[in-house]
């Protein structure tokens, strides 16, 4: 383990940005829809809530809304807890792992899945995850209780999940401290050009056009958004402050891995994430303005 001074300031953020998409590939894959349909869940929103929430057990809508943060509660309540009358959390976890396996094999091909680089990425990412903390991080803590899969590509996917949820849980603390509710967080992130597109938010998060407009007005009242829906100087600064706060809360796993390990993991993760994106893992209209 190296000292924090040896780790470049944004090294953890940079590493996260190339690890996170690797985890997220299965959410948009036909393999997940097929596996969830076998478990009796055909609605896409229900499948997402069940897949991401299953590690916490058969929780209710309040827990999903709290931990996922930017979904409209009415959308969550439409599917949870009903989804747990159709299947069980363990069945969902099993289906999710099968879907991740099939998705990654399709997107990467057999050589990459079985490569020494994949095994190295898994070892490095799991070592980084050893530095994560369960305290006040419910989604991370729930996933940290799951067994590590044996296959290297699934072990790496599992580690990517741990690192994603650890940073995500910390990010919610930063959003709360900044006074942003779930939709305001989405509006500002979309306006930055780095978040989900407006179309992506409307298609997946359950908010209406009226909800979006009302959130924009609240942000204008705070001086964070201008008349055209773009971030003001104060809004840009707020997004920068949010990322810095999230970096601080998420520094431990990357300090644990050390600067050299983080650099190597970032290199490997970039290669694998580039490959899955070039293979069409994500809808073209999902991100950006």
PDB file of C-alpha atoms in Angstrom:
ATOM      1  CA  UNK A   1       0.000   0.000   0.000  1.00  0.00           C
ATOM      2  CA  UNK A   2       1.359   3.389  -0.998  1.00  0.00           C
ATOM      3  CA  UNK A   3       0.883   6.723   0.695  1.00  0.00           C
ATOM      4  CA  UNK A   4      -1.884   8.993  -0.561  1.00  0.00           C
ATOM      5  CA  UNK A   5       0.675  11.517  -1.825  1.00  0.00           C
ATOM      6  CA  UNK A   6       1.910   8.961  -4.365  1.00  0.00           C
ATOM      7  CA  UNK A   7      -1.536   8.698  -5.946  1.00  0.00           C
ATOM      8  CA  UNK A   8      -2.361  11.403  -8.541  1.00  0.00           C
ATOM      9  CA  UNK A   9      -5.370  13.484  -7.521  1.00  0.00           C
ATOM     10  CA  UNK A  10      -7.814  12.195 -10.120  1.00  0.00           C
ATOM     11  CA  UNK A  11      -6.344   8.718 -10.604  1.00  0.00           C
ATOM     12  CA  UNK A  12      -9.249   7.018  -8.861  1.00  0.00           C
ATOM     13  CA  UNK A  13     -11.837   8.937 -10.887  1.00  0.00           C
ATOM     14  CA  UNK A  14     -10.060   8.141 -14.133  1.00  0.00           C
ATOM     15  CA  UNK A  15      -9.899   4.465 -13.215  1.00  0.00           C
ATOM     16  CA  UNK A  16     -13.574   4.427 -12.216  1.00  0.00           C
ATOM     17  CA  UNK A  17     -14.664   5.936 -15.520  1.00  0.00           C
ATOM     18  CA  UNK A  18     -13.174   3.029 -17.471  1.00  0.00           C
ATOM     19  CA  UNK A  19     -14.197   0.309 -15.001  1.00  0.00           C
ATOM     20  CA  UNK A  20     -17.830   1.351 -14.543  1.00  0.00           C
ATOM     21  CA  UNK A  21     -18.943   0.783 -18.178  1.00  0.00           C
ATOM     22  CA  UNK A  22     -17.602  -2.780 -18.027  1.00  0.00           C
ATOM     23  CA  UNK A  23     -19.989  -3.495 -15.170  1.00  0.00           C
ATOM     24  CA  UNK A  24     -22.908  -1.748 -16.868  1.00  0.00           C
ATOM     25  CA  UNK A  25     -22.824  -3.664 -20.168  1.00  0.00           C
ATOM     26  CA  UNK A  26     -25.296  -6.310 -19.020  1.00  0.00           C
ATOM     27  CA  UNK A  27     -28.031  -3.773 -18.223  1.00  0.00           C
ATOM     28  CA  UNK A  28     -28.448  -3.059 -21.949  1.00  0.00           C
ATOM     29  CA  UNK A  29     -27.845  -6.580 -23.226  1.00  0.00           C
ATOM     30  CA  UNK A  30     -30.476  -8.933 -24.676  1.00  0.00           C
ATOM     31  CA  UNK A  31     -28.953 -11.684 -22.547  1.00  0.00           C
ATOM     32  CA  UNK A  32     -30.201 -10.013 -19.363  1.00  0.00           C
ATOM     33  CA  UNK A  33     -33.715  -9.612 -20.744  1.00  0.00           C
ATOM     34  CA  UNK A  34     -33.712 -13.299 -21.712  1.00  0.00           C
ATOM     35  CA  UNK A  35     -32.488 -14.485 -18.319  1.00  0.00           C
ATOM     36  CA  UNK A  36     -34.922 -12.284 -16.423  1.00  0.00           C
ATOM     37  CA  UNK A  37     -37.810 -13.434 -18.611  1.00  0.00           C
ATOM     38  CA  UNK A  38     -36.965 -17.019 -17.637  1.00  0.00           C
ATOM     39  CA  UNK A  39     -37.303 -15.885 -14.021  1.00  0.00           C
ATOM     40  CA  UNK A  40     -40.732 -14.411 -14.778  1.00  0.00           C
ATOM     41  CA  UNK A  41     -39.714 -10.741 -15.101  1.00  0.00           C
ATOM     42  CA  UNK A  42     -40.246  -9.163 -18.510  1.00  0.00           C
ATOM     43  CA  UNK A  43     -40.590  -5.478 -17.664  1.00  0.00           C
ATOM     44  CA  UNK A  44     -37.268  -3.681 -18.148  1.00  0.00           C
ATOM     45  CA  UNK A  45     -37.591  -1.395 -15.121  1.00  0.00           C
ATOM     46  CA  UNK A  46     -38.593  -4.277 -12.870  1.00  0.00           C
ATOM     47  CA  UNK A  47     -35.619  -6.256 -14.124  1.00  0.00           C
ATOM     48  CA  UNK A  48     -33.237  -3.387 -13.341  1.00  0.00           C
ATOM     49  CA  UNK A  49     -34.585  -2.814  -9.843  1.00  0.00           C
ATOM     50  CA  UNK A  50     -34.421  -6.534  -9.120  1.00  0.00           C
ATOM     51  CA  UNK A  51     -30.943  -7.069 -10.599  1.00  0.00           C
ATOM     52  CA  UNK A  52     -29.254  -4.181  -8.866  1.00  0.00           C
ATOM     53  CA  UNK A  53     -31.205  -4.519  -5.635  1.00  0.00           C
ATOM     54  CA  UNK A  54     -31.161  -8.320  -5.222  1.00  0.00           C
ATOM     55  CA  UNK A  55     -27.929  -8.299  -3.213  1.00  0.00           C
ATOM     56  CA  UNK A  56     -29.852  -6.438  -0.481  1.00  0.00           C
ATOM     57  CA  UNK A  57     -32.543  -9.137  -0.378  1.00  0.00           C
ATOM     58  CA  UNK A  58     -36.287  -8.750  -1.018  1.00  0.00           C
ATOM     59  CA  UNK A  59     -36.301  -5.072  -0.047  1.00  0.00           C
ATOM     60  CA  UNK A  60     -39.241  -2.728  -0.521  1.00  0.00           C
ATOM     61  CA  UNK A  61     -39.623   0.310  -2.779  1.00  0.00           C
ATOM     62  CA  UNK A  62     -38.356   2.745  -0.153  1.00  0.00           C
ATOM     63  CA  UNK A  63     -34.981   1.044   0.022  1.00  0.00           C
ATOM     64  CA  UNK A  64     -34.649   0.947  -3.780  1.00  0.00           C
ATOM     65  CA  UNK A  65     -35.586   4.625  -4.112  1.00  0.00           C
ATOM     66  CA  UNK A  66     -33.156   5.584  -1.348  1.00  0.00           C
ATOM     67  CA  UNK A  67     -30.180   3.632  -2.661  1.00  0.00           C
ATOM     68  CA  UNK A  68     -30.732   4.237  -6.396  1.00  0.00           C
ATOM     69  CA  UNK A  69     -31.517   7.926  -5.685  1.00  0.00           C
ATOM     70  CA  UNK A  70     -32.507   9.314  -9.100  1.00  0.00           C
ATOM     71  CA  UNK A  71     -35.540   7.182  -9.980  1.00  0.00           C
ATOM     72  CA  UNK A  72     -39.049   8.525  -9.382  1.00  0.00           C
ATOM     73  CA  UNK A  73     -40.464   6.676  -6.389  1.00  0.00           C
ATOM     74  CA  UNK A  74     -43.776   6.000  -8.133  1.00  0.00           C
ATOM     75  CA  UNK A  75     -41.926   4.069 -10.859  1.00  0.00           C
ATOM     76  CA  UNK A  76     -40.107   2.008  -8.251  1.00  0.00           C
ATOM     77  CA  UNK A  77     -43.302   1.307  -6.310  1.00  0.00           C
ATOM     78  CA  UNK A  78     -44.988   0.125  -9.495  1.00  0.00           C
ATOM     79  CA  UNK A  79     -42.601  -2.838  -9.610  1.00  0.00           C
ATOM     80  CA  UNK A  80     -41.318  -3.340  -6.058  1.00  0.00           C
ATOM     81  CA  UNK A  81     -42.160  -5.369  -3.982  1.00  0.00           C
ATOM     82  CA  UNK A  82     -44.330  -7.096  -6.631  1.00  0.00           C
ATOM     83  CA  UNK A  83     -41.204  -8.359  -8.377  1.00  0.00           C
ATOM     84  CA  UNK A  84     -40.404 -10.484  -5.318  1.00  0.00           C
ATOM     85  CA  UNK A  85     -43.698 -12.346  -5.723  1.00  0.00           C
ATOM     86  CA  UNK A  86     -42.471 -13.528  -9.134  1.00  0.00           C
ATOM     87  CA  UNK A  87     -38.964 -14.634  -8.192  1.00  0.00           C
ATOM     88  CA  UNK A  88     -36.381 -14.557  -5.403  1.00  0.00           C
ATOM     89  CA  UNK A  89     -33.283 -12.411  -4.888  1.00  0.00           C
ATOM     90  CA  UNK A  90     -31.011 -15.454  -5.227  1.00  0.00           C
ATOM     91  CA  UNK A  91     -32.658 -16.488  -8.497  1.00  0.00           C
ATOM     92  CA  UNK A  92     -32.134 -12.945  -9.781  1.00  0.00           C
ATOM     93  CA  UNK A  93     -28.470 -12.922  -8.716  1.00  0.00           C
ATOM     94  CA  UNK A  94     -27.933 -16.232 -10.512  1.00  0.00           C
ATOM     95  CA  UNK A  95     -29.676 -14.949 -13.644  1.00  0.00           C
ATOM     96  CA  UNK A  96     -27.666 -11.729 -13.548  1.00  0.00           C
ATOM     97  CA  UNK A  97     -24.370 -13.596 -13.377  1.00  0.00           C
ATOM     98  CA  UNK A  98     -25.362 -15.847 -16.285  1.00  0.00           C
ATOM     99  CA  UNK A  99     -26.337 -12.760 -18.277  1.00  0.00           C
ATOM    100  CA  UNK A 100     -23.047 -11.005 -17.493  1.00  0.00           C
ATOM    101  CA  UNK A 101     -21.137 -14.112 -18.563  1.00  0.00           C
ATOM    102  CA  UNK A 102     -22.956 -14.429 -21.883  1.00  0.00           C
ATOM    103  CA  UNK A 103     -22.826 -10.683 -22.560  1.00  0.00           C
ATOM    104  CA  UNK A 104     -19.090 -10.370 -21.975  1.00  0.00           C
ATOM    105  CA  UNK A 105     -18.325 -13.472 -24.025  1.00  0.00           C
ATOM    106  CA  UNK A 106     -20.336 -12.049 -26.917  1.00  0.00           C
ATOM    107  CA  UNK A 107     -18.859  -8.550 -26.728  1.00  0.00           C
ATOM    108  CA  UNK A 108     -15.224  -9.497 -26.091  1.00  0.00           C
ATOM    109  CA  UNK A 109     -14.806 -12.898 -27.684  1.00  0.00           C
ATOM    110  CA  UNK A 110     -13.236 -16.032 -26.202  1.00  0.00           C
ATOM    111  CA  UNK A 111      -9.608 -14.891 -26.475  1.00  0.00           C
ATOM    112  CA  UNK A 112     -10.061 -11.712 -24.453  1.00  0.00           C
ATOM    113  CA  UNK A 113     -12.219 -13.468 -21.855  1.00  0.00           C
ATOM    114  CA  UNK A 114      -9.541 -16.105 -21.277  1.00  0.00           C
ATOM    115  CA  UNK A 115      -6.557 -13.754 -21.626  1.00  0.00           C
ATOM    116  CA  UNK A 116      -3.824 -13.207 -19.021  1.00  0.00           C
ATOM    117  CA  UNK A 117      -4.755  -9.512 -19.115  1.00  0.00           C
ATOM    118  CA  UNK A 118      -8.277 -10.331 -17.945  1.00  0.00           C
ATOM    119  CA  UNK A 119      -6.929 -12.362 -15.037  1.00  0.00           C
ATOM    120  CA  UNK A 120      -4.563  -9.508 -14.172  1.00  0.00           C
ATOM    121  CA  UNK A 121      -7.376  -6.955 -14.298  1.00  0.00           C
ATOM    122  CA  UNK A 122      -9.463  -9.125 -11.980  1.00  0.00           C
ATOM    123  CA  UNK A 123      -6.621  -9.488  -9.505  1.00  0.00           C
ATOM    124  CA  UNK A 124      -5.917  -5.751  -9.448  1.00  0.00           C
ATOM    125  CA  UNK A 125      -9.580  -4.707  -9.185  1.00  0.00           C
ATOM    126  CA  UNK A 126     -10.238  -7.191  -6.379  1.00  0.00           C
ATOM    127  CA  UNK A 127      -7.176  -5.913  -4.547  1.00  0.00           C
ATOM    128  CA  UNK A 128      -8.460  -2.349  -4.877  1.00  0.00           C
ATOM    129  CA  UNK A 129     -11.852  -3.437  -3.532  1.00  0.00           C
ATOM    130  CA  UNK A 130     -10.124  -4.679  -0.380  1.00  0.00           C
ATOM    131  CA  UNK A 131      -9.735  -0.987   0.509  1.00  0.00           C
ATOM    132  CA  UNK A 132     -13.464  -0.250   0.329  1.00  0.00           C
ATOM    133  CA  UNK A 133     -15.534   0.399   3.450  1.00  0.00           C
ATOM    134  CA  UNK A 134     -19.037  -0.936   4.211  1.00  0.00           C
ATOM    135  CA  UNK A 135     -19.947   1.946   6.525  1.00  0.00           C
ATOM    136  CA  UNK A 136     -22.824   4.078   5.173  1.00  0.00           C
ATOM    137  CA  UNK A 137     -22.522   2.318   1.785  1.00  0.00           C
ATOM    138  CA  UNK A 138     -25.534  -0.009   1.521  1.00  0.00           C
ATOM    139  CA  UNK A 139     -25.263  -1.055  -2.120  1.00  0.00           C
ATOM    140  CA  UNK A 140     -21.541  -1.686  -1.893  1.00  0.00           C
ATOM    141  CA  UNK A 141     -21.897  -3.545   1.409  1.00  0.00           C
ATOM    142  CA  UNK A 142     -24.615  -5.813   0.029  1.00  0.00           C
ATOM    143  CA  UNK A 143     -22.548  -6.725  -3.033  1.00  0.00           C
ATOM    144  CA  UNK A 144     -19.429  -7.200  -0.918  1.00  0.00           C
ATOM    145  CA  UNK A 145     -21.228 -10.062   0.845  1.00  0.00           C
ATOM    146  CA  UNK A 146     -21.600 -11.975  -2.443  1.00  0.00           C
ATOM    147  CA  UNK A 147     -19.045 -14.648  -3.410  1.00  0.00           C
ATOM    148  CA  UNK A 148     -16.358 -13.808  -5.969  1.00  0.00           C
ATOM    149  CA  UNK A 149     -16.954 -15.811  -9.172  1.00  0.00           C
ATOM    150  CA  UNK A 150     -14.209 -18.215 -10.236  1.00  0.00           C
ATOM    151  CA  UNK A 151     -13.938 -17.233 -13.910  1.00  0.00           C
ATOM    152  CA  UNK A 152     -11.533 -14.270 -14.330  1.00  0.00           C
ATOM    153  CA  UNK A 153     -13.872 -12.205 -16.524  1.00  0.00           C
ATOM    154  CA  UNK A 154     -16.667 -12.613 -13.981  1.00  0.00           C
ATOM    155  CA  UNK A 155     -14.312 -11.938 -11.078  1.00  0.00           C
ATOM    156  CA  UNK A 156     -13.320  -8.706 -12.817  1.00  0.00           C
ATOM    157  CA  UNK A 157     -16.986  -7.875 -13.469  1.00  0.00           C
ATOM    158  CA  UNK A 158     -17.759  -8.528  -9.785  1.00  0.00           C
ATOM    159  CA  UNK A 159     -14.872  -6.301  -8.680  1.00  0.00           C
ATOM    160  CA  UNK A 160     -16.033  -3.604 -11.102  1.00  0.00           C
ATOM    161  CA  UNK A 161     -19.458  -3.855  -9.463  1.00  0.00           C
ATOM    162  CA  UNK A 162     -17.956  -3.383  -6.005  1.00  0.00           C
ATOM    163  CA  UNK A 163     -15.920  -0.360  -7.073  1.00  0.00           C
ATOM    164  CA  UNK A 164     -18.891   1.141  -8.922  1.00  0.00           C
ATOM    165  CA  UNK A 165     -21.283   0.823  -5.995  1.00  0.00           C
ATOM    166  CA  UNK A 166     -18.680   2.045  -3.496  1.00  0.00           C
ATOM    167  CA  UNK A 167     -18.157   5.232  -5.457  1.00  0.00           C
ATOM    168  CA  UNK A 168     -21.873   5.553  -6.112  1.00  0.00           C
ATOM    169  CA  UNK A 169     -22.794   5.329  -2.430  1.00  0.00           C
ATOM    170  CA  UNK A 170     -20.248   8.045  -1.656  1.00  0.00           C
ATOM    171  CA  UNK A 171     -21.557  10.185  -4.513  1.00  0.00           C
ATOM    172  CA  UNK A 172     -25.028  10.170  -2.961  1.00  0.00           C
ATOM    173  CA  UNK A 173     -23.575  11.658   0.221  1.00  0.00           C
ATOM    174  CA  UNK A 174     -22.033  14.416  -1.893  1.00  0.00           C
ATOM    175  CA  UNK A 175     -25.360  15.065  -3.647  1.00  0.00           C
ATOM    176  CA  UNK A 176     -27.193  15.311  -0.335  1.00  0.00           C
ATOM    177  CA  UNK A 177     -24.588  17.716   1.006  1.00  0.00           C
ATOM    178  CA  UNK A 178     -24.980  19.856  -2.131  1.00  0.00           C
ATOM    179  CA  UNK A 179     -28.753  19.960  -1.675  1.00  0.00           C
ATOM    180  CA  UNK A 180     -29.576  18.195  -4.936  1.00  0.00           C
ATOM    181  CA  UNK A 181     -32.490  15.787  -5.101  1.00  0.00           C
ATOM    182  CA  UNK A 182     -32.465  12.852  -7.517  1.00  0.00           C
ATOM    183  CA  UNK A 183     -33.929  14.674 -10.498  1.00  0.00           C
ATOM    184  CA  UNK A 184     -31.893  17.863  -9.907  1.00  0.00           C
ATOM    185  CA  UNK A 185     -28.784  15.699  -9.908  1.00  0.00           C
ATOM    186  CA  UNK A 186     -29.826  14.243 -13.276  1.00  0.00           C
ATOM    187  CA  UNK A 187     -30.650  17.652 -14.771  1.00  0.00           C
ATOM    188  CA  UNK A 188     -27.282  19.133 -13.806  1.00  0.00           C
ATOM    189  CA  UNK A 189     -25.371  16.057 -14.950  1.00  0.00           C
ATOM    190  CA  UNK A 190     -27.168  16.049 -18.302  1.00  0.00           C
ATOM    191  CA  UNK A 191     -26.503  19.783 -18.693  1.00  0.00           C
ATOM    192  CA  UNK A 192     -22.799  19.128 -18.113  1.00  0.00           C
ATOM    193  CA  UNK A 193     -22.730  16.887 -21.194  1.00  0.00           C
ATOM    194  CA  UNK A 194     -21.238  14.027 -19.176  1.00  0.00           C
ATOM    195  CA  UNK A 195     -24.404  12.366 -17.911  1.00  0.00           C
ATOM    196  CA  UNK A 196     -27.322  10.540 -19.454  1.00  0.00           C
ATOM    197  CA  UNK A 197     -29.082  12.289 -22.305  1.00  0.00           C
ATOM    198  CA  UNK A 198     -32.513  13.809 -21.743  1.00  0.00           C
ATOM    199  CA  UNK A 199     -33.972  10.998 -23.843  1.00  0.00           C
ATOM    200  CA  UNK A 200     -32.167   8.408 -21.731  1.00  0.00           C
ATOM    201  CA  UNK A 201     -33.436   9.897 -18.475  1.00  0.00           C
ATOM    202  CA  UNK A 202     -37.032  10.129 -19.701  1.00  0.00           C
ATOM    203  CA  UNK A 203     -36.981   6.551 -20.962  1.00  0.00           C
ATOM    204  CA  UNK A 204     -35.617   4.972 -17.785  1.00  0.00           C
ATOM    205  CA  UNK A 205     -36.094   7.076 -14.644  1.00  0.00           C
ATOM    206  CA  UNK A 206     -39.867   7.568 -14.536  1.00  0.00           C
ATOM    207  CA  UNK A 207     -39.900  11.378 -14.560  1.00  0.00           C
ATOM    208  CA  UNK A 208     -42.321  13.469 -16.645  1.00  0.00           C
ATOM    209  CA  UNK A 209     -41.600  16.560 -18.739  1.00  0.00           C
ATOM    210  CA  UNK A 210     -43.351  18.570 -16.027  1.00  0.00           C
ATOM    211  CA  UNK A 211     -41.067  17.072 -13.373  1.00  0.00           C
ATOM    212  CA  UNK A 212     -38.017  17.956 -15.476  1.00  0.00           C
ATOM    213  CA  UNK A 213     -39.186  21.549 -16.033  1.00  0.00           C
ATOM    214  CA  UNK A 214     -39.925  22.016 -12.341  1.00  0.00           C
ATOM    215  CA  UNK A 215     -36.448  20.767 -11.427  1.00  0.00           C
ATOM    216  CA  UNK A 216     -34.930  23.184 -13.941  1.00  0.00           C
ATOM    217  CA  UNK A 217     -36.829  26.049 -12.327  1.00  0.00           C
ATOM    218  CA  UNK A 218     -35.571  25.105  -8.872  1.00  0.00           C
ATOM    219  CA  UNK A 219     -32.032  25.065 -10.216  1.00  0.00           C
ATOM    220  CA  UNK A 220     -32.525  28.465 -11.909  1.00  0.00           C
ATOM    221  CA  UNK A 221     -33.733  29.875  -8.601  1.00  0.00           C
ATOM    222  CA  UNK A 222     -30.417  28.741  -7.098  1.00  0.00           C
ATOM    223  CA  UNK A 223     -28.442  30.313  -9.935  1.00  0.00           C
ATOM    224  CA  UNK A 224     -27.188  26.939 -11.181  1.00  0.00           C
ATOM    225  CA  UNK A 225     -28.986  26.822 -14.539  1.00  0.00           C
ATOM    226  CA  UNK A 226     -29.602  29.543 -17.125  1.00  0.00           C
ATOM    227  CA  UNK A 227     -32.708  30.245 -19.210  1.00  0.00           C
ATOM    228  CA  UNK A 228     -31.571  27.843 -21.954  1.00  0.00           C
ATOM    229  CA  UNK A 229     -31.076  24.972 -19.524  1.00  0.00           C
ATOM    230  CA  UNK A 230     -27.296  25.202 -19.517  1.00  0.00           C
ATOM    231  CA  UNK A 231     -25.153  25.262 -16.403  1.00  0.00           C
ATOM    232  CA  UNK A 232     -24.172  28.699 -15.157  1.00  0.00           C
ATOM    233  CA  UNK A 233     -20.678  29.343 -13.863  1.00  0.00           C
ATOM    234  CA  UNK A 234     -21.965  28.424 -10.408  1.00  0.00           C
ATOM    235  CA  UNK A 235     -23.517  25.257 -11.819  1.00  0.00           C
ATOM    236  CA  UNK A 236     -20.274  24.218 -13.480  1.00  0.00           C
ATOM    237  CA  UNK A 237     -18.442  24.818 -10.219  1.00  0.00           C
ATOM    238  CA  UNK A 238     -21.008  22.780  -8.300  1.00  0.00           C
ATOM    239  CA  UNK A 239     -20.504  19.787 -10.611  1.00  0.00           C
ATOM    240  CA  UNK A 240     -16.730  20.114 -10.164  1.00  0.00           C
ATOM    241  CA  UNK A 241     -17.137  20.276  -6.400  1.00  0.00           C
ATOM    242  CA  UNK A 242     -19.350  17.190  -6.469  1.00  0.00           C
ATOM    243  CA  UNK A 243     -16.724  15.190  -8.333  1.00  0.00           C
ATOM    244  CA  UNK A 244     -13.981  16.324  -5.967  1.00  0.00           C
ATOM    245  CA  UNK A 245     -16.082  15.387  -2.939  1.00  0.00           C
ATOM    246  CA  UNK A 246     -16.831  12.001  -4.496  1.00  0.00           C
ATOM    247  CA  UNK A 247     -13.127  11.527  -5.206  1.00  0.00           C
ATOM    248  CA  UNK A 248     -12.300  12.143  -1.551  1.00  0.00           C
ATOM    249  CA  UNK A 249     -14.931   9.678  -0.369  1.00  0.00           C
ATOM    250  CA  UNK A 250     -13.765   7.089  -2.901  1.00  0.00           C
ATOM    251  CA  UNK A 251     -10.012   7.443  -2.446  1.00  0.00           C
ATOM    252  CA  UNK A 252      -9.438   4.448  -0.142  1.00  0.00           C
ATOM    253  CA  UNK A 253      -9.573   1.573  -2.678  1.00  0.00           C
ATOM    254  CA  UNK A 254      -7.139   3.305  -5.016  1.00  0.00           C
ATOM    255  CA  UNK A 255      -4.778   4.239  -2.222  1.00  0.00           C
ATOM    256  CA  UNK A 256      -4.884   0.596  -1.157  1.00  0.00           C
ATOM    257  CA  UNK A 257      -3.959  -0.542  -4.659  1.00  0.00           C
ATOM    258  CA  UNK A 258      -1.233   2.081  -5.044  1.00  0.00           C
ATOM    259  CA  UNK A 259      -0.298   4.397  -7.883  1.00  0.00           C
ATOM    260  CA  UNK A 260       1.404   1.770 -10.041  1.00  0.00           C
ATOM    261  CA  UNK A 261      -1.459  -0.679  -9.606  1.00  0.00           C
ATOM    262  CA  UNK A 262      -4.048   1.980 -10.386  1.00  0.00           C
ATOM    263  CA  UNK A 263      -2.174   2.991 -13.527  1.00  0.00           C
ATOM    264  CA  UNK A 264      -2.002  -0.627 -14.708  1.00  0.00           C
ATOM    265  CA  UNK A 265      -5.659  -1.308 -13.857  1.00  0.00           C
ATOM    266  CA  UNK A 266      -6.675   1.843 -15.724  1.00  0.00           C
ATOM    267  CA  UNK A 267      -4.686   0.685 -18.756  1.00  0.00           C
ATOM    268  CA  UNK A 268      -6.265  -2.766 -18.761  1.00  0.00           C
ATOM    269  CA  UNK A 269      -9.763  -1.450 -18.029  1.00  0.00           C
ATOM    270  CA  UNK A 270      -9.482   1.068 -20.867  1.00  0.00           C
ATOM    271  CA  UNK A 271      -8.727  -1.731 -23.308  1.00  0.00           C
ATOM    272  CA  UNK A 272     -11.636  -3.910 -22.226  1.00  0.00           C
ATOM    273  CA  UNK A 273     -14.137  -1.050 -22.010  1.00  0.00           C
ATOM    274  CA  UNK A 274     -13.099   0.280 -25.421  1.00  0.00           C
ATOM    275  CA  UNK A 275     -13.660  -3.200 -26.842  1.00  0.00           C
ATOM    276  CA  UNK A 276     -17.167  -3.590 -25.399  1.00  0.00           C
ATOM    277  CA  UNK A 277     -18.167  -0.100 -26.499  1.00  0.00           C
ATOM    278  CA  UNK A 278     -16.902  -0.685 -30.025  1.00  0.00           C
ATOM    279  CA  UNK A 279     -18.915  -3.910 -30.033  1.00  0.00           C
ATOM    280  CA  UNK A 280     -22.077  -1.860 -29.450  1.00  0.00           C
ATOM    281  CA  UNK A 281     -22.656  -2.469 -25.747  1.00  0.00           C
ATOM    282  CA  UNK A 282     -24.579   0.797 -25.228  1.00  0.00           C
ATOM    283  CA  UNK A 283     -27.373   2.612 -27.106  1.00  0.00           C
ATOM    284  CA  UNK A 284     -26.000   5.504 -29.144  1.00  0.00           C
ATOM    285  CA  UNK A 285     -28.488   8.019 -27.675  1.00  0.00           C
ATOM    286  CA  UNK A 286     -27.956   7.094 -24.023  1.00  0.00           C
ATOM    287  CA  UNK A 287     -25.290   9.636 -23.037  1.00  0.00           C
ATOM    288  CA  UNK A 288     -24.428  13.255 -23.817  1.00  0.00           C
ATOM    289  CA  UNK A 289     -26.671  16.084 -24.931  1.00  0.00           C
TER     290      UNK A 289
END
